[in-house]
mmCIF file of C-alpha atoms and ligand atoms in Angstrom:
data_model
loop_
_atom_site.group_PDB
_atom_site.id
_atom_site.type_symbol
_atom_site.label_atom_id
_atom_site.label_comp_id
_atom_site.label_asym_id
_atom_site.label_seq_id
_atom_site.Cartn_x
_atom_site.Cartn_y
_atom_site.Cartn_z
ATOM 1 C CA UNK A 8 -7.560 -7.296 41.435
ATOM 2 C CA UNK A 9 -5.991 -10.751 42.055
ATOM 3 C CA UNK A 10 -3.859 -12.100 38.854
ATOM 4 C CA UNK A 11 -6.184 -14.231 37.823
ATOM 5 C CA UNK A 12 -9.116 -11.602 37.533
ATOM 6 C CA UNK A 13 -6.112 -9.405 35.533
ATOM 7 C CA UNK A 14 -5.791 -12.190 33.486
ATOM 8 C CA UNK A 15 -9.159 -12.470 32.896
ATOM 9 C CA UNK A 16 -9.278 -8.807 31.248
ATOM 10 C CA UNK A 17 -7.178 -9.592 28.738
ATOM 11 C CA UNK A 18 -8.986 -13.002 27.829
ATOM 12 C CA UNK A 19 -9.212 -13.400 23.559
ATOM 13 C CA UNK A 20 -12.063 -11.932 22.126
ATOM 14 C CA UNK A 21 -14.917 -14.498 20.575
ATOM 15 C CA UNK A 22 -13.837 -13.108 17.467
ATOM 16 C CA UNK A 23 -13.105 -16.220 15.731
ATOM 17 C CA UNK A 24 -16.385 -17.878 15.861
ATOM 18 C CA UNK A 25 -18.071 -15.152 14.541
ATOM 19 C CA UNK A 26 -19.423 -15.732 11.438
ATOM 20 C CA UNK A 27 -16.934 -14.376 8.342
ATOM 21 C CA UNK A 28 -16.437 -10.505 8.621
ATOM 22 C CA UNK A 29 -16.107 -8.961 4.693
ATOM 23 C CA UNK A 30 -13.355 -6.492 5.803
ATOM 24 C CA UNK A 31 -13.181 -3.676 3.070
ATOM 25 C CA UNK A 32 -11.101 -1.129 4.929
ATOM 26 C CA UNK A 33 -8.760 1.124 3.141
ATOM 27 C CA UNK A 34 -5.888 0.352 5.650
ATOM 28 C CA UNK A 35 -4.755 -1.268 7.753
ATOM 29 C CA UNK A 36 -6.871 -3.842 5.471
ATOM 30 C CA UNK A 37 -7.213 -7.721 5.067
ATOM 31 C CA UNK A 38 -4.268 -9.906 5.104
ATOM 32 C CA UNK A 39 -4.095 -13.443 3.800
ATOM 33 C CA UNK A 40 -5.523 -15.868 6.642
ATOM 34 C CA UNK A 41 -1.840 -17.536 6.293
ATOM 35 C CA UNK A 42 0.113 -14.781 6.694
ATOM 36 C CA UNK A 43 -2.078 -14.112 10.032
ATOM 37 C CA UNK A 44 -1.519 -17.536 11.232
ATOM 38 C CA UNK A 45 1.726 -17.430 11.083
ATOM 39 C CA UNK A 46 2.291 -13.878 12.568
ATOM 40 C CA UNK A 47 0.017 -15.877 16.016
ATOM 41 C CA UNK A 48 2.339 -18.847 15.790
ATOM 42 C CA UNK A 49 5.486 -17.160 15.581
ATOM 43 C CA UNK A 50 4.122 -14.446 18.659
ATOM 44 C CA UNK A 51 4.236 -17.796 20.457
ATOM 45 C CA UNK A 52 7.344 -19.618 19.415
ATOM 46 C CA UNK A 53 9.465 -18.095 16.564
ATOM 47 C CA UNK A 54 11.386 -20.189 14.540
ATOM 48 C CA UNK A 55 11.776 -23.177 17.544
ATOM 49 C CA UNK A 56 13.458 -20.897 19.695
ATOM 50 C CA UNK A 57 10.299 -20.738 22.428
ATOM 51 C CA UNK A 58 10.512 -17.083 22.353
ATOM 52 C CA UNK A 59 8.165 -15.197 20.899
ATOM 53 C CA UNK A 60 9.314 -13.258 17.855
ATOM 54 C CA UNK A 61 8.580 -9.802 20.126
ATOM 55 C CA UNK A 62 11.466 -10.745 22.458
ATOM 56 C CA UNK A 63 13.847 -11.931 20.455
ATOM 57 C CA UNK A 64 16.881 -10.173 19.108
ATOM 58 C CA UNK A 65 17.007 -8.770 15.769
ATOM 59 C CA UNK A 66 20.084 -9.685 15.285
ATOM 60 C CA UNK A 67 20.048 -13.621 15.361
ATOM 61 C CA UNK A 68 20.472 -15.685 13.030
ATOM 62 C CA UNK A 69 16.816 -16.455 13.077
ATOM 63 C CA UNK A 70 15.465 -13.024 12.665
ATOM 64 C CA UNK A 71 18.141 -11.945 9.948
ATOM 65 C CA UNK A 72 16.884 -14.994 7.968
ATOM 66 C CA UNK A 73 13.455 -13.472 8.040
ATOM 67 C CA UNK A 74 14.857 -9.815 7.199
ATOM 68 C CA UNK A 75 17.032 -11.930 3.963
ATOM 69 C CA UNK A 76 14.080 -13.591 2.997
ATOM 70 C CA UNK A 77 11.621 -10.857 2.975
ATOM 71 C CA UNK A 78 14.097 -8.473 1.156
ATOM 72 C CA UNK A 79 14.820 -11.166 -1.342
ATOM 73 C CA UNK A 80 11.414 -12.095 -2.114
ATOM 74 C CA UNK A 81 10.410 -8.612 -3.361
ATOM 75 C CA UNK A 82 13.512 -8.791 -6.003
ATOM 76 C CA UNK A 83 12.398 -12.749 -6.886
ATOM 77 C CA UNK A 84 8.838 -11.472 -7.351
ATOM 78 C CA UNK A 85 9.656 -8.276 -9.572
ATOM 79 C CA UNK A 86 12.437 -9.777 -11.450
ATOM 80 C CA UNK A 87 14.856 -7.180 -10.407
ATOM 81 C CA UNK A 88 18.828 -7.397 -10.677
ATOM 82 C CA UNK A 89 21.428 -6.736 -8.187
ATOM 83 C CA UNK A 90 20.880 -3.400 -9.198
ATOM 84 C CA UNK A 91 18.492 -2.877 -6.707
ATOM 85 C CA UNK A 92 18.347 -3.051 -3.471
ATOM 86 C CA UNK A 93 15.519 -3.539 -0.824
ATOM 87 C CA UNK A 94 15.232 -1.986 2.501
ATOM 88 C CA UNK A 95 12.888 -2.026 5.160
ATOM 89 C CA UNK A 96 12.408 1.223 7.050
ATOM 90 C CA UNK A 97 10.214 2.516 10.024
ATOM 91 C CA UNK A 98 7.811 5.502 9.429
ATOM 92 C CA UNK A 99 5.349 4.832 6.791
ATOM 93 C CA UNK A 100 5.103 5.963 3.557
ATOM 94 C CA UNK A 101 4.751 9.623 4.815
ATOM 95 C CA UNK A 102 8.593 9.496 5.820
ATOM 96 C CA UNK A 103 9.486 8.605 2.291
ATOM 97 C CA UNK A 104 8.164 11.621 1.389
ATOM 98 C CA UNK A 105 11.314 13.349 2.767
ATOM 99 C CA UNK A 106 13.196 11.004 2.516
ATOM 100 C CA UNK A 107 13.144 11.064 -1.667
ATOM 101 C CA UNK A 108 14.143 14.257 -1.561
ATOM 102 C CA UNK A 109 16.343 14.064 1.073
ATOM 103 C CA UNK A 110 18.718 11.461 -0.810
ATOM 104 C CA UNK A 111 17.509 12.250 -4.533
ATOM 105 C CA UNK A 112 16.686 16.111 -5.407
ATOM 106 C CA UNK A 113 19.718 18.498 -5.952
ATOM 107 C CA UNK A 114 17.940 21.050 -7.577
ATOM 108 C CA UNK A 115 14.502 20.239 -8.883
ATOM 109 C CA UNK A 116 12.002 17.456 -9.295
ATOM 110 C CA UNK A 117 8.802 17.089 -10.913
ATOM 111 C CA UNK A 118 5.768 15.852 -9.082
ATOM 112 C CA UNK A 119 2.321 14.444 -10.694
ATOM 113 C CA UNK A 120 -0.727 15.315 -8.328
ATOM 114 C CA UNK A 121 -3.038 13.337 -7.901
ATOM 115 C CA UNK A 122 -4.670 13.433 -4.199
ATOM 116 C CA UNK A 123 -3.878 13.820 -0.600
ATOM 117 C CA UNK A 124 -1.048 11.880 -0.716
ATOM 118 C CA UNK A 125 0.881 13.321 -3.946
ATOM 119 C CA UNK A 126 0.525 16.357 -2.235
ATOM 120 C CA UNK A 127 1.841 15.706 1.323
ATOM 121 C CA UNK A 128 4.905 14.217 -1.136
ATOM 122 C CA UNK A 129 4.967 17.467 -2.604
ATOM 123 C CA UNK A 130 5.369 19.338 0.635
ATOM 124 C CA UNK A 131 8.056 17.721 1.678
ATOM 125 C CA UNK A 132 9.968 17.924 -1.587
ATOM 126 C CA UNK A 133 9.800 21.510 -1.417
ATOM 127 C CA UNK A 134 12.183 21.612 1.731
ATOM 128 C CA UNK A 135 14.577 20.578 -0.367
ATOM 129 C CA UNK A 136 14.546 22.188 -3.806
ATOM 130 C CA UNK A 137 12.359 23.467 -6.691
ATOM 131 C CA UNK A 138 8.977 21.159 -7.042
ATOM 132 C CA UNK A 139 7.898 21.429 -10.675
ATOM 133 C CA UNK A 140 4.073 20.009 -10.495
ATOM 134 C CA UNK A 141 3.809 19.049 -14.437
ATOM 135 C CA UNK A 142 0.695 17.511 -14.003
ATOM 136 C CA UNK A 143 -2.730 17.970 -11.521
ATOM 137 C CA UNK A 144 -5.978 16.648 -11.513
ATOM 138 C CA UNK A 145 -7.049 19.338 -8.019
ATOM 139 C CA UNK A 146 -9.403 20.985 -10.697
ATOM 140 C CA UNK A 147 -12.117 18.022 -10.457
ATOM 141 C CA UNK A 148 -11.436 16.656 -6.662
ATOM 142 C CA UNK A 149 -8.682 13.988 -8.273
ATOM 143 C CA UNK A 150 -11.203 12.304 -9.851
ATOM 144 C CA UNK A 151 -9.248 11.149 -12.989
ATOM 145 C CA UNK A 152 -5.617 10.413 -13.650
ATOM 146 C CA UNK A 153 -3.440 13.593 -15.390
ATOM 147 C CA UNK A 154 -2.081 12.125 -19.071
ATOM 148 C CA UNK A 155 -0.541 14.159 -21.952
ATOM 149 C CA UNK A 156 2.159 16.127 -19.424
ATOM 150 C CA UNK A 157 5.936 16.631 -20.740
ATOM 151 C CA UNK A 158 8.123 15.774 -18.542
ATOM 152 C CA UNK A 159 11.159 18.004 -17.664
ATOM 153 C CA UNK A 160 14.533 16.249 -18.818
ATOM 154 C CA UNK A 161 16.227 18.146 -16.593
ATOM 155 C CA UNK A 162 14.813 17.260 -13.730
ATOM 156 C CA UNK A 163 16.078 15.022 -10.782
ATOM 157 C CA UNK A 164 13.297 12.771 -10.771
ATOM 158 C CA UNK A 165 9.523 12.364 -11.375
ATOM 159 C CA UNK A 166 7.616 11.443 -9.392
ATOM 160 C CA UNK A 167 4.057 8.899 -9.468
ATOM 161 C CA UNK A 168 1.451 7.648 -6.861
ATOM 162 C CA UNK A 169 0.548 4.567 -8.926
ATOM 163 C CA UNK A 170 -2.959 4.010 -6.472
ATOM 164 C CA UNK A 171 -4.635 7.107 -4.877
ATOM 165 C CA UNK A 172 -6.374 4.994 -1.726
ATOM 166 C CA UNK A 173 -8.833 8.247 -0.882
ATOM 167 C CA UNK A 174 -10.421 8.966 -4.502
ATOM 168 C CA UNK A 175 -10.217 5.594 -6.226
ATOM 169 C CA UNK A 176 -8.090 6.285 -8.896
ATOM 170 C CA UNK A 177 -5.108 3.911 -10.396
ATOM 171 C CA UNK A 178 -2.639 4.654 -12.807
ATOM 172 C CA UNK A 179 -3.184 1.943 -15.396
ATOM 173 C CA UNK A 180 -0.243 2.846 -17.811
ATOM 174 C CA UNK A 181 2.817 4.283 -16.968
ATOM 175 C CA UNK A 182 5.253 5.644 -19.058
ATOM 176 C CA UNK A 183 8.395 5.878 -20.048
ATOM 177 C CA UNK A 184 10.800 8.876 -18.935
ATOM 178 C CA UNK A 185 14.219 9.412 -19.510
ATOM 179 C CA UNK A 186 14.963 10.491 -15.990
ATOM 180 C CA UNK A 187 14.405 8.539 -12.544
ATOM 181 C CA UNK A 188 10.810 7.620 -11.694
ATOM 182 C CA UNK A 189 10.090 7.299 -8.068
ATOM 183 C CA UNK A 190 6.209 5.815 -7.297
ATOM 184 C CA UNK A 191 4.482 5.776 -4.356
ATOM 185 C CA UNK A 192 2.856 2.248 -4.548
ATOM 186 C CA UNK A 193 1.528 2.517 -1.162
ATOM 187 C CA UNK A 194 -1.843 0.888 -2.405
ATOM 188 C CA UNK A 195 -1.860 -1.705 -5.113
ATOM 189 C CA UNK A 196 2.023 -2.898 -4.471
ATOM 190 C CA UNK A 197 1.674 -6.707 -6.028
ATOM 191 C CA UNK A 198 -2.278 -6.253 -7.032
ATOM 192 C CA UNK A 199 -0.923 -6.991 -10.536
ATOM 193 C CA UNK A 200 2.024 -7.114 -13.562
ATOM 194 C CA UNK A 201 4.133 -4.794 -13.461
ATOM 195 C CA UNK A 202 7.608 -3.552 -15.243
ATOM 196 C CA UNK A 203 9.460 -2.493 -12.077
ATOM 197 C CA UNK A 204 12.437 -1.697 -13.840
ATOM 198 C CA UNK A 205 10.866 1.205 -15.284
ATOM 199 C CA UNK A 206 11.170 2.259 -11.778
ATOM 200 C CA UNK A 207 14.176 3.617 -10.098
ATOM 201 C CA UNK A 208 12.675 3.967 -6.529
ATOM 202 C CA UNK A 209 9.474 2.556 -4.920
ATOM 203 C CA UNK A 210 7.921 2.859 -1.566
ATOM 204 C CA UNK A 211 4.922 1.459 0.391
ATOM 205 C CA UNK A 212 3.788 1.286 3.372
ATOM 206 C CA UNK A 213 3.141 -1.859 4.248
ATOM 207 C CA UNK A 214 -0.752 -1.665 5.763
ATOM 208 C CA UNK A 215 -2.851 -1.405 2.508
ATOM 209 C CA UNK A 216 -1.717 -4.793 1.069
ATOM 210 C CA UNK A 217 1.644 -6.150 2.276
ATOM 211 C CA UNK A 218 1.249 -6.475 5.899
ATOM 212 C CA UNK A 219 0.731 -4.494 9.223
ATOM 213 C CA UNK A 220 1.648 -1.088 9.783
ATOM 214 C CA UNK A 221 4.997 -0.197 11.035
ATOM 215 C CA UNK A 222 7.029 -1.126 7.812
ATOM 216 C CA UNK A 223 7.786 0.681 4.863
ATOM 217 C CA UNK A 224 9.205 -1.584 1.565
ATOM 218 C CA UNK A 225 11.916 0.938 -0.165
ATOM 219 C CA UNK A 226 13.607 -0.446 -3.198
ATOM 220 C CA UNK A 227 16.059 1.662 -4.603
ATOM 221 C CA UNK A 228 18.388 1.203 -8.122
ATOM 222 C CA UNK A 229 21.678 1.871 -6.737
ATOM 223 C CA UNK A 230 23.017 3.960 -9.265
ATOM 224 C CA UNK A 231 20.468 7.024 -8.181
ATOM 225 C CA UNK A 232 22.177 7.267 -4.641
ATOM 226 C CA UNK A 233 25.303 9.673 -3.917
ATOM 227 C CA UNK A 234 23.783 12.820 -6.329
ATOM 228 C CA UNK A 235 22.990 15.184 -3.983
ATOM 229 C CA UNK A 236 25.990 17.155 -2.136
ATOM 230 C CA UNK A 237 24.082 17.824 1.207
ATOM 231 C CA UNK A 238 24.559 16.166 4.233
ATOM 232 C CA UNK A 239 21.886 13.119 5.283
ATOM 233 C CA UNK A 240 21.503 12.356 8.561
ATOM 234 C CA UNK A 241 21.998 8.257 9.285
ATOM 235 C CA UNK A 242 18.505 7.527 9.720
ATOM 236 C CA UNK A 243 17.352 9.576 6.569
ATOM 237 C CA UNK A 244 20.265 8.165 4.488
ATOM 238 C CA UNK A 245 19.831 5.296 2.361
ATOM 239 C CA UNK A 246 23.008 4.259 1.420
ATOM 240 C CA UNK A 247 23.322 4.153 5.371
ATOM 241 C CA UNK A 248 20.365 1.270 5.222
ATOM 242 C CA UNK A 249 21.438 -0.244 2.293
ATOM 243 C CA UNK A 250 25.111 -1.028 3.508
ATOM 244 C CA UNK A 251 23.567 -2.116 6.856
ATOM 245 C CA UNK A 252 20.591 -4.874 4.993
ATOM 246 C CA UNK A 253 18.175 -2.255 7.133
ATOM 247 C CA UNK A 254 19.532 -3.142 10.272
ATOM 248 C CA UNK A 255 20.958 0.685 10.833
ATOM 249 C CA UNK A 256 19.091 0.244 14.028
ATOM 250 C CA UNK A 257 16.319 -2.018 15.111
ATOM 251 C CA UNK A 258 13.842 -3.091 12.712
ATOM 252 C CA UNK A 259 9.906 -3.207 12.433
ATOM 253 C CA UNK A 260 10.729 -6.896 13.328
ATOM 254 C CA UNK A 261 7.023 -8.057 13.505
ATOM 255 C CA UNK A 262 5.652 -5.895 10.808
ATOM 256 C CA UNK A 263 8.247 -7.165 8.457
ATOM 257 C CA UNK A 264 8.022 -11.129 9.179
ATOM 258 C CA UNK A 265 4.380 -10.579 8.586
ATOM 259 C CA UNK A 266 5.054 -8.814 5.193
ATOM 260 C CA UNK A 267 7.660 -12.295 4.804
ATOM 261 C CA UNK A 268 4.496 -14.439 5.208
ATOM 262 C CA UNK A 269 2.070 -12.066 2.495
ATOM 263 C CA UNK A 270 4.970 -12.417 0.448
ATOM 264 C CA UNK A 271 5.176 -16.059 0.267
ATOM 265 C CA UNK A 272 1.351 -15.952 -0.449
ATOM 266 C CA UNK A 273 1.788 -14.277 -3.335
ATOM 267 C CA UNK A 274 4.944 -15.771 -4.587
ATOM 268 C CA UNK A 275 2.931 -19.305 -3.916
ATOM 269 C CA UNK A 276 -0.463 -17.717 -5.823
ATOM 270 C CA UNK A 277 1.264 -16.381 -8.487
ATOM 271 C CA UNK A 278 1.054 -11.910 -9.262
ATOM 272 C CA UNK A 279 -0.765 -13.360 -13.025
ATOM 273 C CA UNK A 280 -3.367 -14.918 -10.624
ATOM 274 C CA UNK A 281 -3.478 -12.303 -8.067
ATOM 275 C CA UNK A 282 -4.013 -9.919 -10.808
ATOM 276 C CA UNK A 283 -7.061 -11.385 -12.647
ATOM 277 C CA UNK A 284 -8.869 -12.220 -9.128
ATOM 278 C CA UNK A 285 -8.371 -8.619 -8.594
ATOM 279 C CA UNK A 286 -9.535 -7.576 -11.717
ATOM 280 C CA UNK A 287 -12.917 -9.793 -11.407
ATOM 281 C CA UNK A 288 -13.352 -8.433 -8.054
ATOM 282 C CA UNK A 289 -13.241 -4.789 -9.937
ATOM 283 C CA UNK A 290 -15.456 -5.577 -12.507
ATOM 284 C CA UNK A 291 -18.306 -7.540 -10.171
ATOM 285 C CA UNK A 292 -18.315 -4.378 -8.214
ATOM 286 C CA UNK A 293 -18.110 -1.635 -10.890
ATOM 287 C CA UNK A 294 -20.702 -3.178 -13.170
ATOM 288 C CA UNK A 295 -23.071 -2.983 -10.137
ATOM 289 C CA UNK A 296 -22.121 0.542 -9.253
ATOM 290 C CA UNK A 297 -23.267 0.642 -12.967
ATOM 291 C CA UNK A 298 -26.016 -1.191 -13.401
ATOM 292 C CA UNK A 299 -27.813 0.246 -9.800
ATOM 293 C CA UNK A 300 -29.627 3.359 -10.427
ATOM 294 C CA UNK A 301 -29.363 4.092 -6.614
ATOM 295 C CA UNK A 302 -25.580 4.564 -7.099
ATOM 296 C CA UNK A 303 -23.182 6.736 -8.448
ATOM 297 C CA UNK A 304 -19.371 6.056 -9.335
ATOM 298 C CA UNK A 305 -17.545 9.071 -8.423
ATOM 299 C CA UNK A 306 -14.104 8.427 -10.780
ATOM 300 C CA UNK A 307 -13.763 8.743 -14.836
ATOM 301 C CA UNK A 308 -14.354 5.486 -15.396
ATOM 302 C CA UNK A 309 -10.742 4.713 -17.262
ATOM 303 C CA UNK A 310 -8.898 5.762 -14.327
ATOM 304 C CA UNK A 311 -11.239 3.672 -11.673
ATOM 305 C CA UNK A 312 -9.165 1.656 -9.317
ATOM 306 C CA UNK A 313 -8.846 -1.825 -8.794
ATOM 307 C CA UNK A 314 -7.920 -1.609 -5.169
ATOM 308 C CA UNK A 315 -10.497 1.245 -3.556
ATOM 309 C CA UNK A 316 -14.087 1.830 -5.463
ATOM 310 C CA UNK A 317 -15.819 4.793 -4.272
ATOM 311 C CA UNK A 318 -18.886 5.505 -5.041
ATOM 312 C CA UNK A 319 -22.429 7.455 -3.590
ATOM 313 C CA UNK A 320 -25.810 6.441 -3.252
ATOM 314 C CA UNK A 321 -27.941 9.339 -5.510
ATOM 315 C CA UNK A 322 -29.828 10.006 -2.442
ATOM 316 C CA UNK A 323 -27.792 10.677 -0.010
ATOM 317 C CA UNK A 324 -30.170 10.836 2.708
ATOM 318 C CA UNK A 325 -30.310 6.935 2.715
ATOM 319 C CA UNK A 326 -26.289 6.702 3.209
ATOM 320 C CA UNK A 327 -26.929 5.622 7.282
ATOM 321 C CA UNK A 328 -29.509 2.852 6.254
ATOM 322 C CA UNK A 329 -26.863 2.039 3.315
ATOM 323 C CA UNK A 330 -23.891 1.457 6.149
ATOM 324 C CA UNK A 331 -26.942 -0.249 8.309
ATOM 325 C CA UNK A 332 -27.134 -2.854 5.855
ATOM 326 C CA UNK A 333 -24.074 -3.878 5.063
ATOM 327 C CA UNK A 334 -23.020 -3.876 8.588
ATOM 328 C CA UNK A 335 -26.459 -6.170 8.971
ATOM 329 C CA UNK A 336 -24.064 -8.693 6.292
ATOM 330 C CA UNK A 337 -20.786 -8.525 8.299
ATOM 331 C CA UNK A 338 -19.585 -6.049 5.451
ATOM 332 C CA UNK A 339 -16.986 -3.758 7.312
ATOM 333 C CA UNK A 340 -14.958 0.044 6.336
ATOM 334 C CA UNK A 341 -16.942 0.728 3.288
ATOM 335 C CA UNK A 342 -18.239 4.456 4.983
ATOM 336 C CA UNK A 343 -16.181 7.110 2.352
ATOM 337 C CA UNK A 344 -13.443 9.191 3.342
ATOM 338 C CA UNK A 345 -14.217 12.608 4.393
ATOM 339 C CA UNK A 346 -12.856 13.903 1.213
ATOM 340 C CA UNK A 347 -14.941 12.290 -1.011
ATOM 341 C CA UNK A 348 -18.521 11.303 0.996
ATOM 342 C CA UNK A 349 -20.440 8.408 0.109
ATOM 343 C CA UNK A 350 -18.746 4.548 0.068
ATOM 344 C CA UNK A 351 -15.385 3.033 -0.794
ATOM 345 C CA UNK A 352 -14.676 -0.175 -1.073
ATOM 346 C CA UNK A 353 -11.131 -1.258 -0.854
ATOM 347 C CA UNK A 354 -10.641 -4.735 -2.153
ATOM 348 C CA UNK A 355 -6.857 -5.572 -1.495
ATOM 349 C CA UNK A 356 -5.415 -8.607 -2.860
ATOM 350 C CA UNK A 357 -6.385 -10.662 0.357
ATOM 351 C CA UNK A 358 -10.080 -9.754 -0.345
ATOM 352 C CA UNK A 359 -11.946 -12.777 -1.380
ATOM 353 C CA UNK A 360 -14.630 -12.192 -4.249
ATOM 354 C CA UNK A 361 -17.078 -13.735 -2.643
ATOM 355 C CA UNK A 362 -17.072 -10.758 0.058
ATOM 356 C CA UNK A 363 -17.351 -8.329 -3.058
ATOM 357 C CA UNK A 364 -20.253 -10.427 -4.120
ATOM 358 C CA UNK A 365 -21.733 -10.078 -0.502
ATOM 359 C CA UNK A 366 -21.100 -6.456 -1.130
ATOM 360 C CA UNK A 367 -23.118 -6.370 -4.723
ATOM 361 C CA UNK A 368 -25.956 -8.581 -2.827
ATOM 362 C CA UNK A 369 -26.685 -5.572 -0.802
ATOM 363 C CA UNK A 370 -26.496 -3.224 -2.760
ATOM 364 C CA UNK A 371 -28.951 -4.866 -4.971
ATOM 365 C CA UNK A 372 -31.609 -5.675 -2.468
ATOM 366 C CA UNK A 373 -30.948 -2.496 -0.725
HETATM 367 C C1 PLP B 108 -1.834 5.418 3.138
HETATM 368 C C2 PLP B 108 -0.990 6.026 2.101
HETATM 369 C C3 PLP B 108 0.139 6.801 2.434
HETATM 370 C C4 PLP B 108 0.522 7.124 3.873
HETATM 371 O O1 PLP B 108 1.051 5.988 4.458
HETATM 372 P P1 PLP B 108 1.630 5.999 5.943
HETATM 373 O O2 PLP B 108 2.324 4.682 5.997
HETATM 374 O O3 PLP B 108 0.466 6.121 6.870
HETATM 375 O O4 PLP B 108 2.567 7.136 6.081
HETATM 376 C C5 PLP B 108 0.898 7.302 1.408
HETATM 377 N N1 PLP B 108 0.586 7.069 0.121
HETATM 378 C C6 PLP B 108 -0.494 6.339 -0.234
HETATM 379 C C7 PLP B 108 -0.776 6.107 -1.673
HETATM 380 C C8 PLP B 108 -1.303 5.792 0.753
HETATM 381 O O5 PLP B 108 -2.362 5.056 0.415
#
């Protein structure tokens, strides 16, 4: 092949004319338009310095301004105190699995269940002391949220998933303990208000609704580091990160200027706003999943989530022709996860209600 015909292979896709694609998957998932935007212009000239931000160094003065800014921004938009610190980290949400216990449990911890994900935490823990499971909705598939647990004062830390992504449940209260909480927000980080200083740690990968995968959002209160007597290895220590503004060793440098950019969309649209669009987008969808005899919602309906509906058709022979037509109305990722069966709809913040009304408009015709 000549260069030209190489070229050629790796011409952009027509993608952008296409008409609008409704883009419900339950991660990676829909950004802001802006935040993509920027993330193009910025592959082709990064802050004026006609390099793209893939070859640059992380540690000019152009890309620590991004790393500054994006770890600022998450303390601006929670409120939070010098207290608290923010890193950025490599290896998803699944590495802060170990890594909580790694830096936090000396002896034991306590651990709600609720899903796939609680329990992967839960594994992990174990490696490292006694897991005390106080609370665990396995007994119906996770299909409600635990309440009405005690939780052990004498234990290290508990610990939450606030959003559980594969069975559509959300924690809509949370309360108050008298020892750490660490939550796994992976899911509905910035979907709406929150207290984060009830919170002593919380994690996220970035891909459900911050930004691309490849970054994980820590933020830590200070005062729950330097506990535990074993040894941490650099990369698993977070006083290690902290002290080096999660520049240890090279960062998720795209990833994280792209979470910058979803930031400043949120900051700009306000969490108040962000929350209420979120909430009609909820309602427009559950009071179909209601209303239509065809379907069924598969979580207690005080625990549904705002972020991932799931939900079955009552015959669910018709599930193919279901996924036919949607696909047939540029709606994309609403096929369930294995777990479950049936549909979920993730609607992260960047999901526009008018693709959730696209959504109900099939599945009232259908
Ligand atoms: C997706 C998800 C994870 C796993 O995230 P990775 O970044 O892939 O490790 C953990 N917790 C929750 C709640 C999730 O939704």
């Amino acid at each position: 092949m000549d260069l030209e015909a190489i070229r050629n292979t790796f011409a952009p896709s027509k993608s952008k004319t296409m008409s609008k694609v409704h883009n419900f998957s339950a991660g990676p998932a829909v950004l802001p338009q802006e935040a993509i935007d920027a993330g193009i212009s910025a592959l082709q000239n990064f802050a004026n310095t006609g390099l793209s931000i893939l070859e640059v160094s992380h540690r000019g003065k152009e890309y620590v301004a991004v790393m500054d800014e994006a770890r600022h921004l998450v303390k601006k938009l929670w409120g939070l105190d010098d207290q608290y610190e923010v890193m950025y980290l490599h290896g998803g949400a699944s590495t802060q699995f170990l890594m909580v216990a790694y830096n936090l449990l000396q002896t034991k911890a306590a651990y709600v269940d609720t899903g796939v994900w609680s329990s992967k935490a839960i594994k992990e823990a174990k490696l490292f002391g006694e897991v005390d499971v106080i609370a665990s909705s396995k007994d119906k598939n996770y299909t409600y949220v635990p309440t009405g647990y005690t939780i052990p004062s004498d234990a290290d830390y508990l610990h939450l998933t606030s959003n559980n992504t594969i069975y559509g449940t959300q924690m809509h209260q949370f309360l108050t303990a008298s020892i750490p909480v660490v939550c796994d927000m992976s899911s509905d980080i910035f979907s709406r208000r929150i207290d984060a200083t009830k919170f002593d740690l919380i994690y996220a990968g970035a891909q459900k609704n911050l930004g691309p995968a490849g970054a994980t959002l820590v933020v830590i209160k200070k005062d729950l580091l330097g506990k535990v007597t074993r040894q941490i290895p650099s990369m698993m220590d977070y006083k290690i990160h902290i002290a080096k503004e999660s520049m240890f060793n090279t960062p998720p440098a795209f990833p994280v200027y792209v979470v910058l950019q979803t930031l400043k969309w949120i900051d700009k649209t306000g969490i108040e706003t962000i929350e209420n669009r979120n909430k009609a987008k909820a309602d427009l969808l559950y009071n179909e999943i209601d209303r239509n005899e065809a379907f069924i919602g598969t979580v207690a309906a005080n625990d549904r989530s705002w972020m991932n509906a799931t939900f079955l058709l009552k015959d669910e022979s018709r599930n193919e022709a279901f996924l036919e037509a949607c696909k047939e109305a540029n709606i994309s990722g609403v096929k369930g996860h294995r777990s479950v069966g049936g549909f979920r709809a993730s609607m992260y913040n960047a999901l526009e209600l008018d693709s959730v009304q696209a959504l109900v408009n099939v599945m009232q015709t259908f």
